[in-house]
Coordinates of C-alpha atoms in Angstrom, one line a residue:
Chain A
G20 CA 43.1 -60.4 -115.3
A21 CA 39.5 -62.1 -115.8
G22 CA 37.9 -64.8 -113.9
V23 CA 36.1 -68.1 -114.9
S24 CA 33.1 -66.4 -117.4
Q25 CA 30.1 -68.7 -117.3
T26 CA 26.8 -67.5 -119.6
P27 CA 24.5 -67.6 -119.0
S28 CA 23.6 -67.1 -115.3
N29 CA 20.6 -68.8 -115.3
K30 CA 19.2 -71.1 -117.6
V31 CA 15.2 -71.8 -117.1
T32 CA 13.8 -74.7 -119.4
E33 CA 11.2 -77.7 -119.3
K34 CA 11.4 -80.9 -119.2
G35 CA 12.8 -82.6 -123.2
K36 CA 14.6 -79.8 -124.2
Y37 CA 18.3 -79.2 -124.9
V38 CA 20.2 -77.4 -123.6
E39 CA 23.8 -76.1 -124.0
L40 CA 25.8 -73.9 -120.9
R41 CA 29.5 -72.3 -122.3
C42 CA 32.7 -71.9 -119.6
D43 CA 35.3 -69.4 -120.1
P44 CA 38.3 -70.3 -118.8
I45 CA 41.0 -68.5 -117.3
S46 CA 43.2 -67.7 -119.6
G47 CA 46.0 -70.0 -119.9
H48 CA 45.2 -73.2 -118.2
T49 CA 45.0 -76.0 -119.3
A50 CA 43.0 -77.6 -117.9
L51 CA 38.5 -76.9 -116.8
Y52 CA 36.4 -78.9 -114.9
W53 CA 32.8 -79.3 -114.5
Y54 CA 30.8 -79.5 -111.1
R55 CA 27.7 -79.7 -110.2
Q56 CA 25.6 -78.5 -106.9
S57 CA 22.3 -78.9 -105.7
L58 CA 20.7 -76.9 -103.3
G59 CA 22.6 -77.8 -99.8
Q60 CA 25.1 -80.4 -101.3
G61 CA 29.0 -79.8 -102.2
P62 CA 29.9 -80.0 -105.2
E63 CA 29.6 -83.0 -107.3
F64 CA 32.3 -83.7 -109.9
L65 CA 30.9 -84.8 -113.4
I66 CA 33.9 -84.2 -116.0
Y67 CA 37.3 -83.1 -116.3
F68 CA 39.5 -81.7 -119.4
Q69 CA 43.0 -82.0 -120.0
G70 CA 43.2 -79.3 -123.7
T71 CA 41.2 -80.7 -125.9
G72 CA 40.1 -84.0 -124.6
A73 CA 38.3 -85.5 -121.8
A74 CA 40.9 -87.2 -119.0
D75 CA 37.9 -88.1 -116.8
D76 CA 35.0 -87.9 -117.2
S77 CA 33.6 -91.1 -114.4
G78 CA 31.0 -88.4 -113.1
L79 CA 28.6 -87.4 -116.1
P80 CA 24.9 -89.0 -114.6
N81 CA 24.1 -91.2 -117.5
D82 CA 24.6 -90.3 -121.9
R83 CA 22.1 -87.1 -121.9
F84 CA 25.0 -84.9 -120.6
F85 CA 28.3 -84.5 -123.4
A86 CA 30.7 -81.6 -123.7
V87 CA 33.2 -81.1 -125.3
R88 CA 36.7 -78.7 -126.0
P89 CA 37.4 -78.3 -129.2
E90 CA 40.1 -76.0 -129.2
G91 CA 41.3 -76.5 -125.6
S92 CA 39.5 -73.4 -123.8
V93 CA 36.1 -73.0 -124.0
S94 CA 34.3 -76.0 -123.3
T95 CA 30.2 -75.8 -123.6
L96 CA 28.3 -79.2 -121.3
K97 CA 25.6 -80.2 -123.5
I98 CA 22.7 -81.9 -122.1
Q99 CA 19.7 -83.6 -124.2
R100 CA 16.1 -84.1 -123.2
T101 CA 16.4 -82.5 -119.6
E102 CA 14.9 -83.8 -116.9
R103 CA 13.6 -81.8 -113.8
G104 CA 16.1 -83.3 -111.8
D105 CA 18.4 -82.5 -113.9
S106 CA 17.6 -78.7 -111.6
A107 CA 21.4 -77.3 -110.2
V108 CA 23.8 -75.4 -110.3
Y109 CA 26.9 -76.2 -113.2
L110 CA 29.3 -74.9 -111.9
C111 CA 33.0 -74.8 -113.9
A112 CA 36.7 -74.3 -112.7
S113 CA 40.1 -74.6 -114.2
S114 CA 43.7 -74.9 -113.3
F115 CA 47.1 -74.2 -114.4
G116 CA 47.4 -78.3 -115.1
T117 CA 46.0 -81.0 -112.6
S118 CA 46.6 -82.7 -110.1
A119 CA 46.9 -80.3 -106.6
D120 CA 47.1 -77.4 -109.0
T121 CA 44.8 -74.9 -108.0
Q122 CA 40.9 -74.6 -109.1
Y123 CA 39.0 -71.2 -110.3
F124 CA 35.5 -72.0 -109.9
G125 CA 33.4 -69.4 -112.2
P126 CA 29.8 -68.3 -111.0
G127 CA 27.5 -70.7 -112.1
T128 CA 25.3 -71.2 -113.8
R129 CA 21.7 -72.1 -112.8
L130 CA 19.8 -74.9 -114.7
T131 CA 15.9 -74.4 -113.8
V132 CA 13.9 -77.2 -115.5
L133 CA 10.1 -77.2 -115.7
Chain B
S8 CA 33.3 -96.0 -100.7
Q9 CA 35.2 -93.2 -99.9
K10 CA 34.0 -90.8 -97.9
I11 CA 34.2 -87.3 -97.1
E12 CA 31.4 -85.8 -94.9
Q13 CA 31.3 -82.4 -92.7
N14 CA 28.9 -80.9 -90.3
S15 CA 26.1 -80.8 -92.3
E16 CA 23.9 -78.4 -89.0
A17 CA 24.0 -74.3 -89.5
L18 CA 26.7 -72.8 -87.2
N19 CA 25.5 -70.4 -85.9
I20 CA 28.4 -67.8 -84.0
Q21 CA 29.2 -64.4 -82.1
E22 CA 31.5 -62.2 -83.9
G23 CA 34.6 -62.3 -82.4
K24 CA 34.4 -66.1 -81.0
T25 CA 36.4 -68.7 -82.7
A26 CA 34.2 -70.4 -85.4
T27 CA 35.4 -74.4 -85.9
L28 CA 34.6 -76.4 -88.8
T29 CA 34.9 -80.1 -89.2
C30 CA 35.8 -82.7 -91.9
N31 CA 35.9 -85.9 -91.8
Y32 CA 36.9 -89.1 -94.4
T33 CA 37.0 -92.0 -93.9
N34 CA 37.8 -95.4 -97.0
Y35 CA 40.9 -93.8 -97.9
S36 CA 44.1 -91.6 -96.4
P37 CA 44.1 -88.4 -98.8
A38 CA 47.9 -86.6 -99.5
Y39 CA 46.5 -83.7 -98.6
L40 CA 43.4 -81.5 -97.4
Q41 CA 42.2 -78.6 -99.4
W42 CA 39.4 -75.9 -98.2
Y43 CA 36.9 -72.9 -100.0
R44 CA 35.1 -70.8 -98.7
Q45 CA 31.2 -70.4 -101.2
D46 CA 29.1 -67.2 -100.9
P47 CA 25.6 -67.1 -102.2
G48 CA 25.6 -66.8 -105.9
R49 CA 29.4 -67.5 -106.2
G50 CA 31.0 -70.3 -106.8
P51 CA 34.2 -71.7 -103.8
V52 CA 37.0 -69.8 -103.8
F53 CA 40.2 -71.3 -102.3
L54 CA 41.4 -71.0 -99.1
L55 CA 44.2 -73.5 -97.9
L56 CA 45.4 -76.9 -98.4
I57 CA 47.3 -79.1 -96.0
R58 CA 49.1 -82.2 -96.7
E59 CA 49.3 -85.2 -94.6
N60 CA 51.9 -84.7 -93.0
E61 CA 51.6 -81.4 -92.0
K62 CA 49.4 -80.6 -88.6
E63 CA 48.5 -77.7 -88.4
K64 CA 48.4 -74.1 -90.9
R65 CA 47.9 -71.6 -91.1
K66 CA 47.1 -67.6 -93.7
E67 CA 45.7 -64.6 -92.0
R68 CA 42.5 -65.9 -89.2
L69 CA 43.0 -69.3 -91.0
K70 CA 44.0 -72.0 -88.9
V71 CA 43.2 -75.6 -90.5
T72 CA 44.2 -78.9 -88.2
F73 CA 44.9 -82.2 -89.7
D74 CA 45.2 -85.4 -88.1
T75 CA 45.0 -88.7 -89.4
T76 CA 44.8 -90.4 -87.0
L77 CA 41.3 -88.7 -86.1
K78 CA 41.3 -89.2 -89.9
Q79 CA 40.0 -85.5 -89.3
S80 CA 40.5 -82.1 -90.6
L81 CA 39.5 -79.4 -88.7
F82 CA 39.1 -75.0 -89.9
H83 CA 39.0 -72.5 -87.3
I84 CA 38.1 -69.0 -88.0
T85 CA 39.3 -66.6 -85.3
A86 CA 38.4 -63.4 -84.3
S87 CA 35.9 -63.8 -87.0
Q88 CA 33.5 -61.0 -88.9
P89 CA 30.1 -61.2 -90.4
A90 CA 32.4 -61.2 -92.9
D91 CA 32.8 -64.3 -92.5
S92 CA 29.8 -65.5 -93.1
A93 CA 29.5 -68.1 -96.0
T94 CA 29.5 -71.6 -96.7
Y95 CA 32.7 -74.0 -95.4
L96 CA 34.2 -77.1 -98.2
C97 CA 36.4 -79.2 -97.7
A98 CA 37.5 -81.5 -100.5
H99 CA 40.3 -83.5 -101.6
N100 CA 41.2 -83.7 -104.7
Q101 CA 41.7 -87.6 -106.6
G102 CA 43.4 -88.1 -109.6
G103 CA 42.5 -83.5 -110.8
K104 CA 38.4 -83.7 -109.9
L105 CA 37.6 -82.7 -106.7
I106 CA 35.6 -84.6 -103.7
F107 CA 34.3 -82.0 -102.1
G108 CA 32.0 -82.3 -98.5
Q109 CA 28.6 -81.3 -98.2
G110 CA 29.5 -78.2 -96.7
T111 CA 28.5 -76.0 -93.2
E112 CA 27.6 -72.9 -93.0
L113 CA 28.4 -71.0 -90.3
S114 CA 26.5 -67.4 -89.9
V115 CA 28.7 -64.7 -87.3
K116 CA 25.9 -62.4 -85.6
P117 CA 27.3 -58.9 -85.4

């Protein structure tokens, strides 16, 4: 079946602009995660959803970052007033549940803030 | 604070040799550790999970060990092939979210 998909694959924006990154999880997966990965580093947790609600948003760096999952499927990560330091690959993952369940990652969205 | 660390230096080995990658953790005792493979431009792919009460786990040419005394997990690829070239990440699951090491890039030369 289809894996986790993310759009766009690349996004270039100017400092101060607003961006939205979309994640389409594997059908039937109730848990959805967002991570951010900088060059040469491992993925860094941002937020995860169990169903429609954010179960843990402790990784969001500041209030410019926000994510939603209104129907418990597709999720959107929203970044306001982008800064150059936001440039990274944003990865989405999904799993059947949480805890020990294997997380399946999408290919990521590469965000570049000029 | 809890830390999980991998050797950030790239590992270069000859085809057919065994590659050994290291993951160390400090200030906590994970119930299990996971290993992922990541290719350029792709997301991580799950490989193996090892629990604290398992000393060793194998899957085809892959072997993972977990030493709770040394606070270390070793990841081995035997009879390595150029197709094994990738970045390998270790991670632990903290309440649902994965905490990753920085990854080790492996390059297998023919």
